[in-house]
mmCIF file of C-alpha atoms and ligand atoms in Angstrom:
data_model
loop_
_atom_site.group_PDB
_atom_site.id
_atom_site.type_symbol
_atom_site.label_atom_id
_atom_site.label_comp_id
_atom_site.label_asym_id
_atom_site.label_seq_id
_atom_site.Cartn_x
_atom_site.Cartn_y
_atom_site.Cartn_z
ATOM 1 C CA MET A 8 18.001 12.294 0.428
ATOM 2 C CA SER A 9 18.345 11.824 4.194
ATOM 3 C CA TYR A 10 15.288 11.092 6.291
ATOM 4 C CA GLU A 11 14.662 11.201 10.045
ATOM 5 C CA PHE A 12 11.775 8.750 10.431
ATOM 6 C CA ILE A 13 12.163 6.286 7.548
ATOM 7 C CA LEU A 14 14.916 4.162 6.004
ATOM 8 C CA THR A 15 15.159 3.462 2.288
ATOM 9 C CA GLU A 16 17.106 0.917 0.301
ATOM 10 C CA THR A 17 17.019 -0.838 -3.041
ATOM 11 C CA ARG A 18 16.968 -4.611 -3.466
ATOM 12 C CA GLY A 19 17.299 -5.520 -7.127
ATOM 13 C CA ARG A 20 14.379 -3.848 -8.890
ATOM 14 C CA VAL A 21 12.462 -3.306 -5.631
ATOM 15 C CA GLY A 22 12.480 -0.208 -3.434
ATOM 16 C CA LEU A 23 12.122 -0.838 0.304
ATOM 17 C CA VAL A 24 10.838 1.808 2.716
ATOM 18 C CA THR A 25 11.000 1.032 6.447
ATOM 19 C CA LEU A 26 9.082 3.210 8.887
ATOM 20 C CA ASN A 27 11.569 3.933 11.642
ATOM 21 C CA ARG A 28 10.155 5.740 14.649
ATOM 22 C CA PRO A 29 10.533 2.933 17.191
ATOM 23 C CA LYS A 30 9.974 4.957 20.368
ATOM 24 C CA ALA A 31 6.487 5.932 19.175
ATOM 25 C CA MET A 32 5.428 2.607 17.575
ATOM 26 C CA ASN A 33 5.929 4.272 14.161
ATOM 27 C CA ALA A 34 3.126 6.753 14.917
ATOM 28 C CA LEU A 35 2.547 8.748 11.750
ATOM 29 C CA ASN A 36 3.444 12.333 12.468
ATOM 30 C CA HIS A 37 3.330 14.959 9.758
ATOM 31 C CA GLN A 38 7.018 14.651 8.939
ATOM 32 C CA LEU A 39 7.003 10.839 8.750
ATOM 33 C CA VAL A 40 4.096 10.920 6.301
ATOM 34 C CA ARG A 41 5.865 13.533 4.169
ATOM 35 C CA GLU A 42 9.054 11.459 4.154
ATOM 36 C CA LEU A 43 7.132 8.279 3.296
ATOM 37 C CA MET A 44 5.381 9.917 0.352
ATOM 38 C CA ASP A 45 8.616 11.537 -0.887
ATOM 39 C CA ALA A 46 10.400 8.173 -0.813
ATOM 40 C CA LEU A 47 7.526 6.355 -2.528
ATOM 41 C CA GLU A 48 7.296 8.994 -5.237
ATOM 42 C CA ALA A 49 11.076 8.884 -5.793
ATOM 43 C CA PHE A 50 10.919 5.105 -6.282
ATOM 44 C CA ASP A 51 7.848 5.494 -8.487
ATOM 45 C CA SER A 52 9.719 7.746 -10.894
ATOM 46 C CA ASP A 53 12.912 5.621 -10.882
ATOM 47 C CA GLU A 54 13.155 3.577 -14.100
ATOM 48 C CA ASP A 55 15.234 0.896 -12.378
ATOM 49 C CA ILE A 56 12.489 0.170 -9.842
ATOM 50 C CA GLY A 57 9.508 -2.031 -10.684
ATOM 51 C CA ALA A 58 7.725 -2.320 -7.328
ATOM 52 C CA VAL A 59 7.976 -1.014 -3.774
ATOM 53 C CA VAL A 60 7.620 -2.589 -0.321
ATOM 54 C CA VAL A 61 6.645 -0.562 2.768
ATOM 55 C CA THR A 62 7.274 -2.078 6.174
ATOM 56 C CA GLY A 63 7.626 -1.153 9.844
ATOM 57 C CA SER A 64 9.145 -3.057 12.755
ATOM 58 C CA GLU A 65 8.234 -6.479 14.124
ATOM 59 C CA LYS A 66 6.311 -4.731 16.924
ATOM 60 C CA ALA A 67 4.465 -2.162 14.879
ATOM 61 C CA PHE A 68 3.835 -1.442 11.234
ATOM 62 C CA ALA A 69 2.371 1.834 12.532
ATOM 63 C CA ALA A 70 0.144 2.577 15.543
ATOM 64 C CA GLY A 71 -1.789 5.294 13.744
ATOM 65 C CA ALA A 72 -1.594 9.021 13.328
ATOM 66 C CA ASP A 73 0.447 10.754 16.023
ATOM 67 C CA ILE A 74 -2.099 11.429 18.768
ATOM 68 C CA LYS A 75 0.303 13.702 20.669
ATOM 69 C CA GLU A 76 0.838 15.861 17.581
ATOM 70 C CA MET A 77 -2.920 16.088 16.885
ATOM 71 C CA ALA A 78 -4.349 16.387 20.389
ATOM 72 C CA ASP A 79 -4.492 20.204 20.637
ATOM 73 C CA LYS A 80 -5.110 21.040 16.990
ATOM 74 C CA THR A 81 -8.089 23.074 15.812
ATOM 75 C CA VAL A 82 -10.247 22.187 12.810
ATOM 76 C CA GLN A 83 -8.423 24.825 10.752
ATOM 77 C CA GLN A 84 -4.993 23.539 11.762
ATOM 78 C CA MET A 85 -5.975 19.952 10.879
ATOM 79 C CA MET A 86 -7.305 21.124 7.512
ATOM 80 C CA ASP A 87 -4.147 23.137 6.818
ATOM 81 C CA MET A 88 -1.919 20.207 7.753
ATOM 82 C CA ASP A 89 -4.146 17.731 5.852
ATOM 83 C CA PHE A 90 -1.495 15.026 6.057
ATOM 84 C CA VAL A 91 -3.987 12.142 5.874
ATOM 85 C CA LYS A 92 -4.905 13.127 2.315
ATOM 86 C CA ALA A 93 -1.403 12.110 1.276
ATOM 87 C CA PHE A 94 -2.157 8.390 1.713
ATOM 88 C CA SER A 95 -4.375 8.414 -1.373
ATOM 89 C CA ARG A 96 -1.333 9.296 -3.472
ATOM 90 C CA ILE A 97 -0.165 5.671 -3.123
ATOM 91 C CA LEU A 98 -3.100 4.616 -5.315
ATOM 92 C CA SER A 99 -2.113 6.928 -8.143
ATOM 93 C CA MET A 100 1.492 5.739 -8.145
ATOM 94 C CA HIS A 101 2.333 3.744 -11.270
ATOM 95 C CA LYS A 102 4.214 0.948 -9.569
ATOM 96 C CA PRO A 103 2.683 -1.601 -7.222
ATOM 97 C CA VAL A 104 3.244 -0.910 -3.533
ATOM 98 C CA ILE A 105 3.166 -3.879 -1.139
ATOM 99 C CA ALA A 106 2.799 -3.465 2.632
ATOM 100 C CA ALA A 107 4.719 -5.960 4.790
ATOM 101 C CA VAL A 108 2.881 -5.780 8.118
ATOM 102 C CA SER A 109 4.008 -7.147 11.490
ATOM 103 C CA GLY A 110 2.559 -6.167 14.863
ATOM 104 C CA TYR A 111 0.186 -3.233 15.170
ATOM 105 C CA ALA A 112 -1.400 -1.713 12.063
ATOM 106 C CA LEU A 113 -3.842 0.591 13.799
ATOM 107 C CA GLY A 114 -5.756 3.689 12.716
ATOM 108 C CA GLY A 115 -3.674 5.518 10.123
ATOM 109 C CA GLY A 116 -1.299 2.520 10.123
ATOM 110 C CA CYS A 117 -4.092 0.244 8.942
ATOM 111 C CA GLU A 118 -5.082 2.945 6.450
ATOM 112 C CA VAL A 119 -1.547 3.175 4.999
ATOM 113 C CA ALA A 120 -1.511 -0.619 4.608
ATOM 114 C CA MET A 121 -4.934 -0.534 2.918
ATOM 115 C CA SER A 122 -3.768 2.219 0.566
ATOM 116 C CA CYS A 123 -1.092 -0.165 -0.675
ATOM 117 C CA ASP A 124 -1.923 -2.568 -3.501
ATOM 118 C CA MET A 125 -1.282 -5.769 -1.531
ATOM 119 C CA ILE A 126 -0.607 -6.707 2.075
ATOM 120 C CA VAL A 127 1.721 -9.468 3.257
ATOM 121 C CA ALA A 128 0.988 -9.959 6.959
ATOM 122 C CA SER A 129 3.025 -11.714 9.612
ATOM 123 C CA GLU A 130 1.334 -14.076 12.062
ATOM 124 C CA THR A 131 1.632 -11.305 14.678
ATOM 125 C CA ALA A 132 -0.115 -8.611 12.638
ATOM 126 C CA LYS A 133 -3.095 -6.866 14.245
ATOM 127 C CA PHE A 134 -5.379 -4.658 12.187
ATOM 128 C CA GLY A 135 -7.689 -2.132 13.800
ATOM 129 C CA GLN A 136 -9.336 1.261 13.552
ATOM 130 C CA PRO A 137 -9.411 2.357 17.212
ATOM 131 C CA GLU A 138 -10.158 6.049 16.519
ATOM 132 C CA ILE A 139 -13.531 5.714 18.281
ATOM 133 C CA THR A 140 -11.640 5.182 21.562
ATOM 134 C CA ILE A 141 -10.112 8.670 21.250
ATOM 135 C CA GLY A 142 -13.302 10.390 20.118
ATOM 136 C CA VAL A 143 -12.826 10.539 16.356
ATOM 137 C CA ILE A 144 -13.267 8.360 13.264
ATOM 138 C CA PRO A 145 -10.753 7.088 10.695
ATOM 139 C CA GLY A 146 -9.751 10.037 8.511
ATOM 140 C CA ALA A 147 -7.520 8.458 5.884
ATOM 141 C CA GLY A 148 -9.881 6.086 4.151
ATOM 142 C CA GLY A 149 -10.688 3.655 6.968
ATOM 143 C CA THR A 150 -14.475 3.903 6.740
ATOM 144 C CA GLN A 151 -14.334 3.412 2.967
ATOM 145 C CA ARG A 152 -11.399 1.113 2.161
ATOM 146 C CA LEU A 153 -11.972 -1.185 5.132
ATOM 147 C CA THR A 154 -15.672 -1.547 4.285
ATOM 148 C CA ARG A 155 -14.842 -2.388 0.674
ATOM 149 C CA ALA A 156 -12.201 -4.895 1.812
ATOM 150 C CA VAL A 157 -13.948 -6.752 4.663
ATOM 151 C CA GLY A 158 -17.609 -5.866 4.154
ATOM 152 C CA LYS A 159 -20.048 -3.783 6.201
ATOM 153 C CA ALA A 160 -20.594 -6.171 9.130
ATOM 154 C CA VAL A 161 -16.943 -6.473 10.141
ATOM 155 C CA ALA A 162 -16.126 -2.833 9.310
ATOM 156 C CA MET A 163 -18.960 -1.676 11.587
ATOM 157 C CA GLU A 164 -17.592 -3.684 14.510
ATOM 158 C CA MET A 165 -14.026 -2.559 13.914
ATOM 159 C CA ILE A 166 -14.792 1.144 13.533
ATOM 160 C CA LEU A 167 -17.704 1.514 15.972
ATOM 161 C CA ASN A 168 -16.452 -0.876 18.632
ATOM 162 C CA ASP A 169 -12.652 -1.133 18.295
ATOM 163 C CA ARG A 170 -12.609 -4.751 17.145
ATOM 164 C CA THR A 171 -9.101 -5.790 16.158
ATOM 165 C CA LEU A 172 -8.466 -8.440 13.494
ATOM 166 C CA SER A 173 -5.741 -11.042 13.879
ATOM 167 C CA ALA A 174 -3.672 -11.859 10.804
ATOM 168 C CA GLN A 175 -5.694 -15.035 10.198
ATOM 169 C CA GLU A 176 -8.992 -13.112 10.457
ATOM 170 C CA ALA A 177 -7.624 -10.480 8.083
ATOM 171 C CA LEU A 178 -6.793 -13.256 5.623
ATOM 172 C CA GLN A 179 -10.228 -14.836 6.036
ATOM 173 C CA PHE A 180 -11.960 -11.480 5.408
ATOM 174 C CA GLY A 181 -9.835 -10.668 2.343
ATOM 175 C CA LEU A 182 -7.932 -7.750 3.851
ATOM 176 C CA VAL A 183 -4.501 -9.319 3.294
ATOM 177 C CA ASN A 184 -2.955 -11.456 0.561
ATOM 178 C CA ARG A 185 -1.095 -13.954 2.727
ATOM 179 C CA VAL A 186 0.081 -14.654 6.260
ATOM 180 C CA VAL A 187 3.697 -15.678 6.838
ATOM 181 C CA PRO A 188 6.012 -16.240 9.825
ATOM 182 C CA VAL A 189 7.160 -12.964 11.351
ATOM 183 C CA GLU A 190 10.827 -13.442 10.439
ATOM 184 C CA ARG A 191 9.878 -14.071 6.775
ATOM 185 C CA THR A 192 7.480 -11.143 6.320
ATOM 186 C CA VAL A 193 9.755 -8.615 4.621
ATOM 187 C CA ASP A 194 11.485 -11.297 2.527
ATOM 188 C CA GLU A 195 8.142 -12.674 1.309
ATOM 189 C CA ALA A 196 6.952 -9.178 0.402
ATOM 190 C CA LEU A 197 10.250 -8.470 -1.384
ATOM 191 C CA LYS A 198 9.987 -11.777 -3.275
ATOM 192 C CA LEU A 199 6.446 -10.978 -4.386
ATOM 193 C CA ALA A 200 7.537 -7.455 -5.372
ATOM 194 C CA GLU A 201 10.558 -8.792 -7.302
ATOM 195 C CA GLU A 202 8.339 -11.226 -9.228
ATOM 196 C CA ILE A 203 5.950 -8.438 -10.193
ATOM 197 C CA ALA A 204 8.876 -6.129 -11.018
ATOM 198 C CA SER A 205 10.137 -8.722 -13.515
ATOM 199 C CA ARG A 206 6.894 -8.583 -15.541
ATOM 200 C CA ALA A 207 6.005 -6.296 -18.453
ATOM 201 C CA PRO A 208 6.068 -2.814 -16.832
ATOM 202 C CA ALA A 209 3.342 -1.142 -18.905
ATOM 203 C CA ALA A 210 0.947 -4.044 -18.385
ATOM 204 C CA VAL A 211 1.634 -4.043 -14.617
ATOM 205 C CA ARG A 212 1.001 -0.299 -14.467
ATOM 206 C CA VAL A 213 -2.275 -0.494 -16.362
ATOM 207 C CA ALA A 214 -3.413 -3.584 -14.430
ATOM 208 C CA LYS A 215 -2.864 -1.815 -11.096
ATOM 209 C CA LYS A 216 -4.743 1.239 -12.308
ATOM 210 C CA MET A 217 -7.687 -0.769 -13.610
ATOM 211 C CA ILE A 218 -8.060 -2.919 -10.474
ATOM 212 C CA ASN A 219 -8.162 0.238 -8.352
ATOM 213 C CA GLN A 220 -10.706 1.702 -10.795
ATOM 214 C CA ALA A 221 -13.051 -1.139 -9.788
ATOM 215 C CA TYR A 222 -13.775 0.930 -6.645
ATOM 216 C CA GLU A 223 -14.256 4.201 -8.503
ATOM 217 C CA LEU A 224 -16.218 3.627 -11.723
ATOM 218 C CA SER A 225 -19.482 1.990 -12.715
ATOM 219 C CA LEU A 226 -19.057 -1.521 -14.140
ATOM 220 C CA THR A 227 -19.973 -0.368 -17.662
ATOM 221 C CA ASP A 228 -17.493 2.532 -17.611
ATOM 222 C CA ALA A 229 -14.774 0.373 -16.073
ATOM 223 C CA LEU A 230 -15.253 -2.385 -18.664
ATOM 224 C CA ASP A 231 -15.085 0.220 -21.465
ATOM 225 C CA GLN A 232 -11.887 1.633 -20.029
ATOM 226 C CA GLU A 233 -10.402 -1.833 -19.481
ATOM 227 C CA ARG A 234 -11.044 -2.704 -23.140
ATOM 228 C CA ARG A 235 -9.372 0.530 -24.313
ATOM 229 C CA GLU A 236 -6.345 -0.099 -22.080
ATOM 230 C CA PHE A 237 -6.115 -3.677 -23.402
ATOM 231 C CA TYR A 238 -6.101 -2.462 -27.017
ATOM 232 C CA ASP A 239 -3.598 0.335 -26.185
ATOM 233 C CA LEU A 240 -1.100 -2.238 -24.928
ATOM 234 C CA PHE A 241 -0.861 -3.482 -28.521
ATOM 235 C CA ALA A 242 1.171 -0.305 -29.177
ATOM 236 C CA THR A 243 3.929 -1.562 -26.855
ATOM 237 C CA GLU A 244 6.991 -3.552 -27.867
ATOM 238 C CA ASP A 245 6.413 -5.725 -24.827
ATOM 239 C CA GLN A 246 3.066 -6.973 -26.172
ATOM 240 C CA LYS A 247 4.790 -8.036 -29.414
ATOM 241 C CA GLU A 248 7.667 -9.607 -27.453
ATOM 242 C CA GLY A 249 5.389 -11.379 -24.926
ATOM 243 C CA MET A 250 3.208 -13.009 -27.563
ATOM 244 C CA LYS A 251 6.180 -13.851 -29.832
ATOM 245 C CA ALA A 252 8.020 -15.436 -26.892
ATOM 246 C CA PHE A 253 4.967 -17.577 -26.114
ATOM 247 C CA ILE A 254 4.794 -18.806 -29.707
ATOM 248 C CA GLU A 255 8.570 -19.434 -29.827
ATOM 249 C CA LYS A 256 8.397 -21.250 -26.458
ATOM 250 C CA ARG A 257 10.976 -19.002 -24.736
ATOM 251 C CA LYS A 258 11.032 -16.475 -21.898
ATOM 252 C CA PRO A 259 10.126 -12.915 -22.908
ATOM 253 C CA ASP A 260 12.780 -10.217 -22.773
ATOM 254 C CA TRP A 261 10.853 -7.135 -21.613
ATOM 255 C CA LYS A 262 12.010 -3.743 -22.862
ATOM 256 C CA GLY A 263 9.645 -1.666 -20.755
ATOM 257 C CA LYS A 264 8.345 0.007 -23.922
HETATM 258 N N1 CAA B 8 0.451 8.458 18.599
HETATM 259 C C1 CAA B 8 1.417 8.922 19.397
HETATM 260 N N2 CAA B 8 2.172 8.129 20.194
HETATM 261 C C2 CAA B 8 1.916 6.823 20.164
HETATM 262 C C3 CAA B 8 0.902 6.270 19.360
HETATM 263 C C4 CAA B 8 0.155 7.157 18.538
HETATM 264 N N3 CAA B 8 -0.793 6.726 17.699
HETATM 265 N N4 CAA B 8 0.860 4.925 19.570
HETATM 266 C C5 CAA B 8 1.827 4.652 20.457
HETATM 267 N N5 CAA B 8 2.452 5.797 20.833
HETATM 268 C C6 CAA B 8 3.542 5.951 21.788
HETATM 269 C C7 CAA B 8 3.036 5.851 23.212
HETATM 270 O O1 CAA B 8 2.485 7.075 23.644
HETATM 271 C C8 CAA B 8 4.290 5.450 23.950
HETATM 272 O O2 CAA B 8 5.073 6.613 24.131
HETATM 273 P P1 CAA B 8 5.734 6.940 25.585
HETATM 274 O O3 CAA B 8 6.707 5.813 25.814
HETATM 275 O O4 CAA B 8 6.405 8.261 25.361
HETATM 276 O O5 CAA B 8 4.615 6.934 26.553
HETATM 277 C C9 CAA B 8 5.021 4.558 22.947
HETATM 278 O O6 CAA B 8 4.460 4.871 21.667
HETATM 279 C C10 CAA B 8 4.809 3.091 23.212
HETATM 280 O O7 CAA B 8 3.397 2.852 23.267
HETATM 281 P P2 CAA B 8 2.665 2.093 24.488
HETATM 282 O O8 CAA B 8 3.427 2.311 25.761
HETATM 283 O O9 CAA B 8 1.239 2.505 24.492
HETATM 284 O O10 CAA B 8 2.852 0.573 24.030
HETATM 285 P P3 CAA B 8 1.872 -0.663 24.319
HETATM 286 O O11 CAA B 8 2.611 -1.859 23.836
HETATM 287 O O12 CAA B 8 1.396 -0.642 25.729
HETATM 288 O O13 CAA B 8 0.583 -0.384 23.388
HETATM 289 C C11 CAA B 8 -0.559 0.220 21.351
HETATM 290 C C12 CAA B 8 0.723 -0.356 21.986
HETATM 291 C C13 CAA B 8 -1.719 -0.757 21.556
HETATM 292 C C14 CAA B 8 -0.259 0.383 19.858
HETATM 293 C C15 CAA B 8 -0.903 1.570 21.984
HETATM 294 O O14 CAA B 8 0.253 2.386 21.974
HETATM 295 C C16 CAA B 8 -2.015 2.318 21.326
HETATM 296 O O15 CAA B 8 -3.170 2.023 21.574
HETATM 297 N N6 CAA B 8 -1.694 3.337 20.477
HETATM 298 C C17 CAA B 8 -2.665 4.206 19.877
HETATM 299 C C18 CAA B 8 -3.458 3.515 18.783
HETATM 300 C C19 CAA B 8 -4.476 4.462 18.172
HETATM 301 O O16 CAA B 8 -5.403 4.897 18.819
HETATM 302 N N7 CAA B 8 -4.324 4.770 16.859
HETATM 303 C C20 CAA B 8 -5.213 5.634 16.137
HETATM 304 C C21 CAA B 8 -4.640 7.020 16.072
HETATM 305 S S1 CAA B 8 -5.749 8.197 15.327
HETATM 306 C C22 CAA B 8 -5.629 7.952 13.646
HETATM 307 O O17 CAA B 8 -4.852 7.145 13.168
HETATM 308 C C23 CAA B 8 -6.524 8.791 12.800
HETATM 309 C C24 CAA B 8 -6.500 8.510 11.355
HETATM 310 O O18 CAA B 8 -7.365 7.845 10.817
HETATM 311 C C25 CAA B 8 -5.494 9.061 10.474
#
């Protein structure tokens, strides 16, 4: 499929999506978000892909929702367009999605990164929710996902008073997994994705789902579900292979079944 605002490629068992709207700092207009979700869902249903990386440019991962596109919209038009709802679909994808973030990850850009399962940040990454400066609030999970990631104190400052986090602060507050030199960011994310893609697919899928459930369910319900998922994995060939390989002191040969 051909896209206007993103680029896609495959590296081994990893799908790579690059946001590509350089003149607008990768601002997330309606079409870009649709293209991003289409590409992610295509990789998610591709058997040869085990994980996906989403990145932007060195200057900007994404500077938020497209303010010029939104500025004159009515409530009804925003509700009809409802493009911010799409970000949540990343969570229900089976395969892990890793954001490789350099430069600005602001507003909806920060929210796309937070919707991903992990974030590899470059030393130049800047995370913020500046919606308050244009008279609105985050609409794609910022008030919820950011608060769960960095805690109430920091989230309050970021969302109520436009505080931006440097990459090191984001690491310190648990928003990102690691900070790497800018020129290594995509490669590090791809390496991490490739490692995960080489693991037992069903276990990776269930692990991702259960970690994300930690934010949705009560502890008792989540522990019940985790136990059921653990037992269910004993129906897979990969569980038999993984445990046999351990006992035989060799590398497992995953079948993805
Ligand atoms: N929407 C539309 N256009 C944007 C944009 C955005 N979010 N961010 C940047 N651009 C455009 C600029 O208008 C500019 O276009 P022109 O050359 O046509 O004027 C171009 O990208 C380059 O931007 P700047 O000249 O501003 O570059 P800079 O280096 O001086 O500043 C910046 C960079 C700090 C990212 C600044 O552009 C900025 O503050 N952007 C807006 C950030 C923002 O408020 N994001 C939140 C959006 S609302 C949202 O995301 C809601 C939600 O929760 C879903």
